[in-house]
PDB file of C-alpha atoms in Angstrom:
ATOM      1  CA  UNK E   6      12.423 -44.027  33.566  1.00  0.00           C
ATOM      2  CA  UNK E   7       9.059 -43.579  31.791  1.00  0.00           C
ATOM      3  CA  UNK E   8       8.948 -39.969  32.928  1.00  0.00           C
ATOM      4  CA  UNK E   9      12.426 -39.344  31.568  1.00  0.00           C
ATOM      5  CA  UNK E  10      11.501 -40.871  28.214  1.00  0.00           C
ATOM      6  CA  UNK E  11       8.312 -38.806  28.039  1.00  0.00           C
ATOM      7  CA  UNK E  12      10.225 -35.604  28.725  1.00  0.00           C
ATOM      8  CA  UNK E  13      12.783 -36.498  26.078  1.00  0.00           C
ATOM      9  CA  UNK E  14      10.132 -37.338  23.481  1.00  0.00           C
ATOM     10  CA  UNK E  15       8.186 -34.139  24.149  1.00  0.00           C
ATOM     11  CA  UNK E  16      11.365 -32.079  23.956  1.00  0.00           C
ATOM     12  CA  UNK E  17      12.282 -33.609  20.612  1.00  0.00           C
ATOM     13  CA  UNK E  18       8.762 -33.073  19.255  1.00  0.00           C
ATOM     14  CA  UNK E  19       8.698 -29.426  20.289  1.00  0.00           C
ATOM     15  CA  UNK E  20      12.167 -28.779  18.915  1.00  0.00           C
ATOM     16  CA  UNK E  21      11.268 -30.446  15.606  1.00  0.00           C
ATOM     17  CA  UNK E  22       7.990 -28.554  15.341  1.00  0.00           C
ATOM     18  CA  UNK E  23       9.692 -25.245  16.092  1.00  0.00           C
ATOM     19  CA  UNK E  24      12.283 -25.746  13.380  1.00  0.00           C
ATOM     20  CA  UNK E  25       9.546 -26.580  10.864  1.00  0.00           C
ATOM     21  CA  UNK E  26       7.172 -23.744  11.755  1.00  0.00           C
ATOM     22  CA  UNK E  27       9.587 -20.916  12.592  1.00  0.00           C
ATOM     23  CA  UNK E  28      10.975 -20.347   9.044  1.00  0.00           C
ATOM     24  CA  UNK E  29       7.405 -20.272   7.735  1.00  0.00           C
ATOM     25  CA  UNK E  30       6.399 -17.675  10.322  1.00  0.00           C
ATOM     26  CA  UNK E  31       9.411 -15.503   9.564  1.00  0.00           C
ATOM     27  CA  UNK E  32       8.715 -15.685   5.838  1.00  0.00           C
ATOM     28  CA  UNK E  33       5.072 -14.715   6.313  1.00  0.00           C
ATOM     29  CA  UNK E  34       5.969 -11.892   8.692  1.00  0.00           C
ATOM     30  CA  UNK E  35       8.461 -10.498   6.196  1.00  0.00           C
ATOM     31  CA  UNK E  36       5.784 -10.661   3.514  1.00  0.00           C
ATOM     32  CA  UNK E  37       3.262  -8.795   5.640  1.00  0.00           C
ATOM     33  CA  UNK E  38       5.795  -6.101   6.543  1.00  0.00           C
ATOM     34  CA  UNK E  39       7.026  -5.694   2.963  1.00  0.00           C
ATOM     35  CA  UNK E  40       4.169  -3.345   2.037  1.00  0.00           C
ATOM     36  CA  UNK E  41       5.362  -0.773   4.603  1.00  0.00           C
ATOM     37  CA  UNK E  42       8.304   0.110   2.375  1.00  0.00           C
ATOM     38  CA  UNK E  43       5.853   1.039  -0.402  1.00  0.00           C
ATOM     39  CA  UNK E  44       3.948   3.636   1.626  1.00  0.00           C
ATOM     40  CA  UNK E  45       4.552   7.160   2.939  1.00  0.00           C
ATOM     41  CA  UNK E  46       2.189   8.415   5.627  1.00  0.00           C
ATOM     42  CA  UNK E  47       1.310  12.018   6.463  1.00  0.00           C
ATOM     43  CA  UNK E  48       0.585  12.992  10.082  1.00  0.00           C
ATOM     44  CA  UNK E  49      -0.268  16.349  11.640  1.00  0.00           C
ATOM     45  CA  UNK E  50      -0.062  16.455  15.442  1.00  0.00           C
ATOM     46  CA  UNK E  51      -2.106  19.145  17.180  1.00  0.00           C
ATOM     47  CA  UNK E  52      -0.739  21.174  20.057  1.00  0.00           C
ATOM     48  CA  UNK E  53      -3.405  19.721  22.372  1.00  0.00           C
ATOM     49  CA  UNK E  54      -6.877  18.231  22.362  1.00  0.00           C
ATOM     50  CA  UNK E  55      -8.498  21.594  22.997  1.00  0.00           C
ATOM     51  CA  UNK E  56     -11.157  22.374  20.430  1.00  0.00           C
ATOM     52  CA  UNK E  57      -9.308  25.406  19.089  1.00  0.00           C
ATOM     53  CA  UNK E  58      -6.036  23.453  18.721  1.00  0.00           C
ATOM     54  CA  UNK E  59      -7.790  20.635  16.898  1.00  0.00           C
ATOM     55  CA  UNK E  60      -9.474  23.156  14.601  1.00  0.00           C
ATOM     56  CA  UNK E  61      -6.093  24.764  13.915  1.00  0.00           C
ATOM     57  CA  UNK E  62      -4.657  21.366  13.020  1.00  0.00           C
ATOM     58  CA  UNK E  63      -7.358  20.856  10.374  1.00  0.00           C
ATOM     59  CA  UNK E  64      -6.853  24.348   8.935  1.00  0.00           C
ATOM     60  CA  UNK E  65      -3.151  23.604   8.545  1.00  0.00           C
ATOM     61  CA  UNK E  66      -4.015  20.284   6.947  1.00  0.00           C
ATOM     62  CA  UNK E  67      -6.358  21.943   4.455  1.00  0.00           C
ATOM     63  CA  UNK E  68      -3.817  24.587   3.502  1.00  0.00           C
ATOM     64  CA  UNK E  69      -0.959  22.108   3.039  1.00  0.00           C
ATOM     65  CA  UNK E  70      -3.097  19.851   0.881  1.00  0.00           C
ATOM     66  CA  UNK E  71      -4.360  22.839  -1.089  1.00  0.00           C
ATOM     67  CA  UNK E  72      -0.881  24.219  -1.753  1.00  0.00           C
ATOM     68  CA  UNK E  73       0.941  20.915  -2.241  1.00  0.00           C
ATOM     69  CA  UNK E  74      -1.848  18.654  -3.472  1.00  0.00           C
ATOM     70  CA  UNK E  75      -1.194  19.002  -7.187  1.00  0.00           C
ATOM     71  CA  UNK E  76       2.421  17.908  -6.863  1.00  0.00           C
ATOM     72  CA  UNK E  77       1.649  14.882  -4.697  1.00  0.00           C
ATOM     73  CA  UNK E  78      -1.572  13.822  -6.378  1.00  0.00           C
ATOM     74  CA  UNK E  79       0.109  12.961  -9.657  1.00  0.00           C
ATOM     75  CA  UNK E  80       3.230  11.353  -8.235  1.00  0.00           C
ATOM     76  CA  UNK E  81       3.841   8.011  -9.924  1.00  0.00           C
ATOM     77  CA  UNK E  82       6.319   6.492  -7.488  1.00  0.00           C
ATOM     78  CA  UNK E  83       7.340   6.558  -3.855  1.00  0.00           C
ATOM     79  CA  UNK E  84      10.740   7.940  -4.871  1.00  0.00           C
ATOM     80  CA  UNK E  85       9.067  10.840  -6.640  1.00  0.00           C
ATOM     81  CA  UNK E  86       6.870  11.581  -3.622  1.00  0.00           C
ATOM     82  CA  UNK E  87       9.857  11.380  -1.283  1.00  0.00           C
ATOM     83  CA  UNK E  88      11.781  13.802  -3.483  1.00  0.00           C
ATOM     84  CA  UNK E  89       8.850  16.250  -3.495  1.00  0.00           C
ATOM     85  CA  UNK E  90       8.682  16.126   0.297  1.00  0.00           C
ATOM     86  CA  UNK E  91      12.425  16.578   0.763  1.00  0.00           C
ATOM     87  CA  UNK E  92      12.443  19.572  -1.580  1.00  0.00           C
ATOM     88  CA  UNK E  93       9.474  21.182   0.167  1.00  0.00           C
ATOM     89  CA  UNK E  94      10.099  20.659   3.893  1.00  0.00           C
ATOM     90  CA  UNK E  95      10.728  24.376   4.406  1.00  0.00           C
ATOM     91  CA  UNK E  96       7.752  25.269   2.230  1.00  0.00           C
ATOM     92  CA  UNK E  97       5.435  22.976   4.217  1.00  0.00           C
ATOM     93  CA  UNK E  98       6.704  24.513   7.440  1.00  0.00           C
ATOM     94  CA  UNK E  99       6.088  28.023   6.095  1.00  0.00           C
ATOM     95  CA  UNK E 100       2.530  27.114   5.094  1.00  0.00           C
ATOM     96  CA  UNK E 101       1.821  25.866   8.615  1.00  0.00           C
ATOM     97  CA  UNK E 102       3.415  28.933  10.203  1.00  0.00           C
ATOM     98  CA  UNK E 103       1.357  31.277   8.050  1.00  0.00           C
ATOM     99  CA  UNK E 104      -1.875  29.585   9.136  1.00  0.00           C
ATOM    100  CA  UNK E 105      -0.810  29.746  12.792  1.00  0.00           C
ATOM    101  CA  UNK E 106      -0.008  33.454  12.529  1.00  0.00           C
ATOM    102  CA  UNK E 107      -3.265  34.136  10.718  1.00  0.00           C
ATOM    103  CA  UNK E 108      -5.126  32.501  13.583  1.00  0.00           C
ATOM    104  CA  UNK E 109      -3.319  34.704  16.102  1.00  0.00           C
ATOM    105  CA  UNK E 110      -1.198  31.920  17.613  1.00  0.00           C
ATOM    106  CA  UNK E 111       2.551  31.656  18.088  1.00  0.00           C
ATOM    107  CA  UNK E 112       3.115  27.895  18.183  1.00  0.00           C
ATOM    108  CA  UNK E 113       6.409  26.604  16.807  1.00  0.00           C
ATOM    109  CA  UNK E 114       6.235  24.051  13.984  1.00  0.00           C
ATOM    110  CA  UNK E 115       8.440  21.035  13.332  1.00  0.00           C
ATOM    111  CA  UNK E 116       8.417  19.224  10.000  1.00  0.00           C
ATOM    112  CA  UNK E 117      10.051  15.815   9.823  1.00  0.00           C
ATOM    113  CA  UNK E 118      10.470  13.144   7.149  1.00  0.00           C
ATOM    114  CA  UNK E 119      11.666   9.784   8.406  1.00  0.00           C
ATOM    115  CA  UNK E 120      10.558   6.552   9.957  1.00  0.00           C
ATOM    116  CA  UNK E 121       8.053   6.659  12.812  1.00  0.00           C
ATOM    117  CA  UNK E 122       6.496   3.913  14.898  1.00  0.00           C
ATOM    118  CA  UNK E 123       2.689   3.794  14.967  1.00  0.00           C
ATOM    119  CA  UNK E 124      -0.005   1.622  16.565  1.00  0.00           C
ATOM    120  CA  UNK E 125      -2.525  -0.264  14.442  1.00  0.00           C
ATOM    121  CA  UNK E 126      -4.774   2.203  12.618  1.00  0.00           C
ATOM    122  CA  UNK E 127      -7.727   1.849  10.263  1.00  0.00           C
ATOM    123  CA  UNK E 128      -8.103   3.707   6.988  1.00  0.00           C
ATOM    124  CA  UNK E 129     -11.459   2.870   5.471  1.00  0.00           C
ATOM    125  CA  UNK E 130     -11.650  -0.893   5.037  1.00  0.00           C
ATOM    126  CA  UNK E 131      -7.893  -1.266   5.367  1.00  0.00           C
ATOM    127  CA  UNK E 132      -6.117  -1.869   8.656  1.00  0.00           C
ATOM    128  CA  UNK E 133      -2.523  -0.719   8.776  1.00  0.00           C
ATOM    129  CA  UNK E 134      -0.710  -2.873  11.358  1.00  0.00           C
ATOM    130  CA  UNK E 135       1.536  -1.370  13.989  1.00  0.00           C
ATOM    131  CA  UNK E 136       5.163  -0.790  13.149  1.00  0.00           C
ATOM    132  CA  UNK E 137       7.525   1.653  11.488  1.00  0.00           C
ATOM    133  CA  UNK E 138       6.454   3.647   8.445  1.00  0.00           C
ATOM    134  CA  UNK E 139       8.136   6.354   6.437  1.00  0.00           C
ATOM    135  CA  UNK E 140       6.260   9.472   7.465  1.00  0.00           C
ATOM    136  CA  UNK E 141       5.971  13.187   6.842  1.00  0.00           C
ATOM    137  CA  UNK E 142       5.077  14.555  10.268  1.00  0.00           C
ATOM    138  CA  UNK E 143       4.060  18.115  11.058  1.00  0.00           C
ATOM    139  CA  UNK E 144       4.066  18.846  14.790  1.00  0.00           C
ATOM    140  CA  UNK E 145       2.281  21.938  16.048  1.00  0.00           C
ATOM    141  CA  UNK E 146       3.454  23.397  19.346  1.00  0.00           C
ATOM    142  CA  UNK E 147       3.808  20.674  21.977  1.00  0.00           C
ATOM    143  CA  UNK E 148       2.286  18.066  19.696  1.00  0.00           C
ATOM    144  CA  UNK E 149       0.282  16.500  22.528  1.00  0.00           C
ATOM    145  CA  UNK E 150      -3.094  16.473  20.801  1.00  0.00           C
ATOM    146  CA  UNK E 151      -4.788  13.911  18.586  1.00  0.00           C
ATOM    147  CA  UNK E 152      -3.265  13.706  15.147  1.00  0.00           C
ATOM    148  CA  UNK E 153      -4.859  13.667  11.720  1.00  0.00           C
ATOM    149  CA  UNK E 154      -3.301  11.274   9.248  1.00  0.00           C
ATOM    150  CA  UNK E 155      -3.588   9.922   5.762  1.00  0.00           C
ATOM    151  CA  UNK E 156      -1.562   8.018   3.189  1.00  0.00           C
ATOM    152  CA  UNK E 157       0.618  10.357   1.152  1.00  0.00           C
ATOM    153  CA  UNK E 158       1.826   7.685  -1.229  1.00  0.00           C
ATOM    154  CA  UNK E 159      -0.065   6.271  -2.916  1.00  0.00           C
ATOM    155  CA  UNK E 160      -1.729   9.726  -2.857  1.00  0.00           C
ATOM    156  CA  UNK E 161      -4.920   8.776  -1.034  1.00  0.00           C
ATOM    157  CA  UNK E 162      -5.188  11.906   1.106  1.00  0.00           C
ATOM    158  CA  UNK E 163      -5.237  14.173  -1.914  1.00  0.00           C
ATOM    159  CA  UNK E 164      -8.191  12.290  -3.352  1.00  0.00           C
ATOM    160  CA  UNK E 165     -10.176  12.348  -0.110  1.00  0.00           C
ATOM    161  CA  UNK E 166      -8.970  14.288   2.933  1.00  0.00           C
ATOM    162  CA  UNK E 167     -11.979  13.317   5.053  1.00  0.00           C
ATOM    163  CA  UNK E 168     -11.799   9.542   4.479  1.00  0.00           C
ATOM    164  CA  UNK E 169     -15.473   9.758   3.463  1.00  0.00           C
ATOM    165  CA  UNK E 170     -14.667   7.979   0.221  1.00  0.00           C
ATOM    166  CA  UNK E 171     -12.718   5.257   1.967  1.00  0.00           C
ATOM    167  CA  UNK E 172     -14.231   2.600  -0.286  1.00  0.00           C
ATOM    168  CA  UNK E 173     -11.767   3.766  -2.960  1.00  0.00           C
ATOM    169  CA  UNK E 174      -8.765   3.085  -0.734  1.00  0.00           C
ATOM    170  CA  UNK E 175      -8.421  -0.550  -1.777  1.00  0.00           C
ATOM    171  CA  UNK E 176      -8.643   0.388  -5.444  1.00  0.00           C
ATOM    172  CA  UNK E 177      -5.942   3.039  -5.125  1.00  0.00           C
ATOM    173  CA  UNK E 178      -3.643   0.777  -3.122  1.00  0.00           C
ATOM    174  CA  UNK E 179      -3.702  -1.774  -5.940  1.00  0.00           C
ATOM    175  CA  UNK E 180      -1.508   0.592  -7.914  1.00  0.00           C
ATOM    176  CA  UNK E 181       1.450  -0.098  -5.616  1.00  0.00           C
ATOM    177  CA  UNK E 182       0.583  -3.210  -3.564  1.00  0.00           C
ATOM    178  CA  UNK E 183       0.015  -6.781  -4.637  1.00  0.00           C
ATOM    179  CA  UNK E 184      -3.385  -8.435  -4.340  1.00  0.00           C
ATOM    180  CA  UNK E 185      -2.076 -10.655  -1.559  1.00  0.00           C
ATOM    181  CA  UNK E 186      -0.699  -7.691   0.403  1.00  0.00           C
ATOM    182  CA  UNK E 187      -4.032  -5.881   0.157  1.00  0.00           C
ATOM    183  CA  UNK E 188      -5.962  -8.965   1.253  1.00  0.00           C
ATOM    184  CA  UNK E 189      -3.758  -9.220   4.329  1.00  0.00           C
ATOM    185  CA  UNK E 190      -4.623  -5.619   5.235  1.00  0.00           C
ATOM    186  CA  UNK E 191      -8.384  -5.957   4.934  1.00  0.00           C
ATOM    187  CA  UNK E 192     -10.058  -5.324   8.277  1.00  0.00           C
ATOM    188  CA  UNK E 193     -12.197  -8.458   8.175  1.00  0.00           C
ATOM    189  CA  UNK E 194      -9.188 -10.740   7.862  1.00  0.00           C
ATOM    190  CA  UNK E 195      -7.829 -12.616  10.869  1.00  0.00           C
ATOM    191  CA  UNK E 196      -4.266 -11.639  11.911  1.00  0.00           C
ATOM    192  CA  UNK E 197      -2.672 -15.096  11.586  1.00  0.00           C
ATOM    193  CA  UNK E 198       0.877 -13.799  11.762  1.00  0.00           C
ATOM    194  CA  UNK E 199       0.462 -12.448  15.279  1.00  0.00           C
ATOM    195  CA  UNK E 200      -1.110 -15.711  16.407  1.00  0.00           C
ATOM    196  CA  UNK E 201       1.576 -17.850  14.820  1.00  0.00           C
ATOM    197  CA  UNK E 202       4.312 -15.671  16.263  1.00  0.00           C
ATOM    198  CA  UNK E 203       2.769 -16.108  19.709  1.00  0.00           C
ATOM    199  CA  UNK E 204       2.637 -19.866  19.229  1.00  0.00           C
ATOM    200  CA  UNK E 205       6.298 -19.870  18.243  1.00  0.00           C
ATOM    201  CA  UNK E 206       7.128 -17.836  21.347  1.00  0.00           C
ATOM    202  CA  UNK E 207       5.255 -20.248  23.609  1.00  0.00           C
ATOM    203  CA  UNK E 208       6.878 -23.252  21.950  1.00  0.00           C
ATOM    204  CA  UNK E 209      10.304 -21.724  22.330  1.00  0.00           C
ATOM    205  CA  UNK E 210       9.767 -21.193  26.064  1.00  0.00           C
ATOM    206  CA  UNK E 211       8.379 -24.709  26.465  1.00  0.00           C
ATOM    207  CA  UNK E 212      11.338 -26.136  24.571  1.00  0.00           C
ATOM    208  CA  UNK E 213      13.802 -24.404  26.897  1.00  0.00           C
ATOM    209  CA  UNK E 214      11.939 -25.411  30.068  1.00  0.00           C
ATOM    210  CA  UNK E 215      11.608 -29.042  29.055  1.00  0.00           C
ATOM    211  CA  UNK E 216      15.213 -29.202  27.966  1.00  0.00           C
ATOM    212  CA  UNK E 217      16.298 -27.896  31.379  1.00  0.00           C
ATOM    213  CA  UNK E 218      14.114 -30.381  33.239  1.00  0.00           C
ATOM    214  CA  UNK E 219      15.323 -33.204  31.065  1.00  0.00           C
ATOM    215  CA  UNK E 220      18.956 -32.269  31.711  1.00  0.00           C
ATOM    216  CA  UNK E 221      18.373 -32.270  35.464  1.00  0.00           C
ATOM    217  CA  UNK E 222      16.752 -35.713  35.393  1.00  0.00           C
ATOM    218  CA  UNK E 223      19.598 -37.215  33.429  1.00  0.00           C
TER     219      UNK E 223
END
Protein backbone atom coordinates (compact mmCIF):
# COMPACT_ATOMS: atom_id res chain seq x y z
CA UNK A 1 0.00 0.00 0.00
CA UNK A 2 2.85 2.41 0.87
CA UNK A 3 4.49 1.65 -2.46
CA UNK A 4 1.28 2.38 -4.32
CA UNK A 5 0.87 5.70 -2.50
CA UNK A 6 4.48 6.65 -3.23
CA UNK A 7 4.04 5.91 -6.92
CA UNK A 8 0.84 7.94 -7.01
CA UNK A 9 2.41 10.90 -5.20
CA UNK A 10 5.47 10.91 -7.45
CA UNK A 11 3.29 10.69 -10.55
CA UNK A 12 1.21 13.65 -9.42
CA UNK A 13 4.32 15.68 -8.58
CA UNK A 14 5.91 15.01 -11.96
CA UNK A 15 2.71 15.77 -13.83
CA UNK A 16 2.23 19.02 -11.90
CA UNK A 17 5.84 20.07 -12.43
CA UNK A 18 5.65 19.31 -16.14
CA UNK A 19 2.55 21.44 -16.60
CA UNK A 20 4.21 24.33 -14.77
CA UNK A 21 7.58 24.17 -16.53
CA UNK A 22 6.58 23.15 -20.07
CA UNK A 23 4.79 26.41 -21.06
CA UNK A 24 7.79 28.37 -19.78
CA UNK A 25 10.18 26.27 -21.85
CA UNK A 26 8.07 26.64 -24.98
CA UNK A 27 7.86 30.40 -24.49
CA UNK A 28 11.63 30.71 -24.04
CA UNK A 29 12.33 28.47 -27.03
CA UNK A 30 10.05 30.57 -29.22
CA UNK A 31 11.86 33.68 -28.03
CA UNK A 32 15.27 32.24 -28.85
CA UNK A 33 14.13 31.13 -32.31
CA UNK A 34 12.42 34.44 -33.09
CA UNK A 35 15.67 36.09 -34.19
CA UNK A 36 16.05 33.59 -37.06
CA UNK A 37 13.24 35.30 -38.94
CA UNK A 38 15.22 38.56 -38.85
CA UNK A 39 18.32 37.17 -40.58
CA UNK A 40 19.32 36.10 -44.09
CA UNK A 41 22.48 34.03 -44.41
CA UNK A 42 24.75 33.70 -47.44
CA UNK A 43 26.52 30.39 -48.13
CA UNK A 44 28.83 29.33 -50.95
CA UNK A 45 29.47 25.58 -51.18
CA UNK A 46 32.67 24.51 -52.94
CA UNK A 47 32.76 21.62 -55.37
CA UNK A 48 35.13 19.73 -53.07
CA UNK A 49 37.75 20.25 -50.39
CA UNK A 50 40.57 20.24 -52.91
CA UNK A 51 42.74 23.32 -52.61
CA UNK A 52 41.87 24.56 -56.09
CA UNK A 53 38.12 24.13 -55.49
CA UNK A 54 38.31 25.99 -52.20
CA UNK A 55 40.28 28.78 -53.87
CA UNK A 56 37.64 28.96 -56.62
CA UNK A 57 34.92 29.26 -53.99
CA UNK A 58 36.64 32.31 -52.47
CA UNK A 59 37.15 33.94 -55.87
CA UNK A 60 33.43 33.56 -56.56
CA UNK A 61 32.68 34.98 -53.13
CA UNK A 62 34.90 38.01 -53.76
CA UNK A 63 33.35 38.70 -57.14
CA UNK A 64 29.76 38.39 -55.90
CA UNK A 65 30.43 40.70 -52.98
CA UNK A 66 32.25 43.14 -55.25
CA UNK A 67 29.45 43.26 -57.82
CA UNK A 68 26.50 43.09 -55.43
CA UNK A 69 27.96 44.62 -52.27
CA UNK A 70 26.72 48.16 -52.78
CA UNK A 71 23.11 47.06 -53.12
CA UNK A 72 23.16 44.81 -50.06
CA UNK A 73 25.36 46.96 -47.85
CA UNK A 74 22.83 49.78 -47.63
CA UNK A 75 19.71 47.66 -47.32
CA UNK A 76 17.60 48.89 -44.42
CA UNK A 77 15.30 45.90 -43.97
CA UNK A 78 15.15 42.16 -44.47
CA UNK A 79 12.35 42.65 -47.01
CA UNK A 80 14.55 44.95 -49.05
CA UNK A 81 17.45 42.48 -48.96
CA UNK A 82 15.15 39.62 -49.92
CA UNK A 83 13.82 41.63 -52.85
CA UNK A 84 17.36 42.41 -54.03
CA UNK A 85 18.26 38.72 -53.91
CA UNK A 86 15.12 37.61 -55.73
CA UNK A 87 15.70 40.17 -58.48
CA UNK A 88 19.34 39.16 -58.89
CA UNK A 89 19.36 35.35 -58.70
CA UNK A 90 20.24 35.07 -62.39
CA UNK A 91 22.82 37.84 -62.07
CA UNK A 92 24.51 36.12 -59.11
CA UNK A 93 24.58 32.87 -61.06
CA UNK A 94 26.13 34.62 -64.07
CA UNK A 95 28.83 36.19 -61.88
CA UNK A 96 29.75 32.76 -60.51
CA UNK A 97 29.74 31.19 -63.97
CA UNK A 98 32.01 33.90 -65.35
CA UNK A 99 34.56 33.29 -62.59
CA UNK A 100 34.41 29.52 -63.19
CA UNK A 101 34.97 29.97 -66.93
CA UNK A 102 37.80 32.41 -66.32
CA UNK A 103 39.50 29.81 -64.15
CA UNK A 104 39.18 27.21 -66.90
CA UNK A 105 36.56 25.08 -65.13
CA UNK A 106 33.15 23.89 -66.30
CA UNK A 107 31.30 23.35 -63.02
CA UNK A 108 27.55 23.96 -63.03
CA UNK A 109 26.20 26.52 -60.55
CA UNK A 110 22.97 26.47 -58.57
CA UNK A 111 21.64 29.57 -56.83
CA UNK A 112 18.88 29.12 -54.27
CA UNK A 113 16.98 31.42 -51.91
CA UNK A 114 14.94 29.66 -49.26
CA UNK A 115 15.10 28.05 -45.87
CA UNK A 116 18.01 25.74 -45.08
CA UNK A 117 18.86 23.74 -41.98
CA UNK A 118 22.29 24.38 -40.45
CA UNK A 119 24.29 23.12 -37.46
CA UNK A 120 25.45 25.50 -34.74
CA UNK A 121 28.01 27.93 -36.16
CA UNK A 122 30.07 30.75 -34.69
CA UNK A 123 30.41 34.19 -36.23
CA UNK A 124 32.84 36.23 -34.18
CA UNK A 125 31.56 36.35 -30.61
CA UNK A 126 28.08 35.29 -31.67
CA UNK A 127 26.93 31.68 -31.82
CA UNK A 128 24.11 31.00 -34.23
CA UNK A 129 22.22 27.93 -32.95
CA UNK A 130 21.27 25.08 -35.22
CA UNK A 131 18.01 25.27 -37.10
CA UNK A 132 16.40 26.68 -40.22
CA UNK A 133 17.46 30.03 -41.62
CA UNK A 134 16.49 31.93 -44.73
CA UNK A 135 19.54 31.56 -46.94
CA UNK A 136 21.02 32.56 -50.27
CA UNK A 137 23.04 29.50 -51.26
CA UNK A 138 25.42 29.25 -54.19
CA UNK A 139 26.45 25.66 -54.93
CA UNK A 140 29.46 25.05 -57.15
CA UNK A 141 29.60 21.74 -58.99
CA UNK A 142 28.84 18.85 -56.64
CA UNK A 143 28.81 21.13 -53.61
CA UNK A 144 30.65 18.59 -51.46
CA UNK A 145 33.35 20.91 -50.15
CA UNK A 146 33.50 23.16 -47.10
CA UNK A 147 31.33 26.22 -47.43
CA UNK A 148 32.05 29.87 -46.75
CA UNK A 149 29.25 31.77 -45.07
CA UNK A 150 28.30 35.11 -43.66
CA UNK A 151 25.23 37.08 -42.61
CA UNK A 152 23.68 38.87 -45.56
CA UNK A 153 21.12 40.73 -43.50
CA UNK A 154 21.97 42.61 -41.46
CA UNK A 155 24.75 43.18 -44.04
CA UNK A 156 27.68 41.91 -42.00
CA UNK A 157 29.50 40.15 -44.83
CA UNK A 158 29.74 43.32 -46.87
CA UNK A 159 31.44 45.11 -44.00
CA UNK A 160 33.94 42.31 -43.36
CA UNK A 161 34.18 39.29 -45.66
CA UNK A 162 37.01 37.69 -43.67
CA UNK A 163 35.36 37.87 -40.22
CA UNK A 164 38.56 39.58 -39.04
CA UNK A 165 36.51 42.43 -37.64
CA UNK A 166 34.12 40.11 -35.87
CA UNK A 167 34.06 42.36 -32.81
CA UNK A 168 31.69 44.62 -34.77
CA UNK A 169 29.18 41.81 -35.29
CA UNK A 170 27.33 42.44 -32.03
CA UNK A 171 27.11 46.15 -32.76
CA UNK A 172 25.68 45.58 -36.23
CA UNK A 173 23.19 42.98 -35.02
CA UNK A 174 21.74 45.51 -32.59
CA UNK A 175 20.19 47.25 -35.58
CA UNK A 176 17.73 44.38 -36.07
CA UNK A 177 17.82 42.26 -32.89
CA UNK A 178 16.82 43.09 -29.35
CA UNK A 179 19.37 43.28 -26.55
CA UNK A 180 17.95 40.11 -25.02
CA UNK A 181 18.18 38.21 -28.32
CA UNK A 182 21.82 39.24 -28.75
CA UNK A 183 22.68 38.25 -25.18
CA UNK A 184 21.23 34.80 -25.82
CA UNK A 185 23.50 34.41 -28.85
CA UNK A 186 26.74 35.38 -27.13
CA UNK A 187 29.18 32.48 -27.14
CA UNK A 188 29.97 32.69 -23.43
CA UNK A 189 26.34 32.23 -22.43
CA UNK A 190 25.06 28.86 -21.24
CA UNK A 191 22.39 27.26 -23.50
CA UNK A 192 19.62 26.96 -20.88
CA UNK A 193 16.90 26.25 -23.41
CA UNK A 194 18.50 23.01 -24.56
CA UNK A 195 18.98 21.90 -20.96
CA UNK A 196 15.44 22.75 -19.96
CA UNK A 197 14.04 21.03 -23.02
CA UNK A 198 16.00 17.91 -22.09
CA UNK A 199 14.66 18.06 -18.55
CA UNK A 200 11.13 18.34 -19.90
CA UNK A 201 11.75 15.33 -22.14
CA UNK A 202 13.05 13.25 -19.24
CA UNK A 203 10.14 14.29 -17.03
CA UNK A 204 7.66 13.42 -19.73
CA UNK A 205 9.12 9.92 -20.08
CA UNK A 206 9.19 9.46 -16.31
CA UNK A 207 5.59 10.63 -16.06
CA UNK A 208 4.46 8.05 -18.62
CA UNK A 209 6.45 5.21 -17.04
CA UNK A 210 5.23 5.93 -13.53
CA UNK A 211 1.67 6.31 -14.71
CA UNK A 212 1.86 2.88 -16.38
CA UNK A 213 3.34 1.25 -13.28
CA UNK A 214 0.76 2.89 -11.08
CA UNK A 215 -2.07 1.66 -13.32
CA UNK A 216 -0.76 -1.90 -13.16
CA UNK A 217 -0.54 -1.84 -9.35
CA UNK A 218 -4.08 -0.59 -8.99
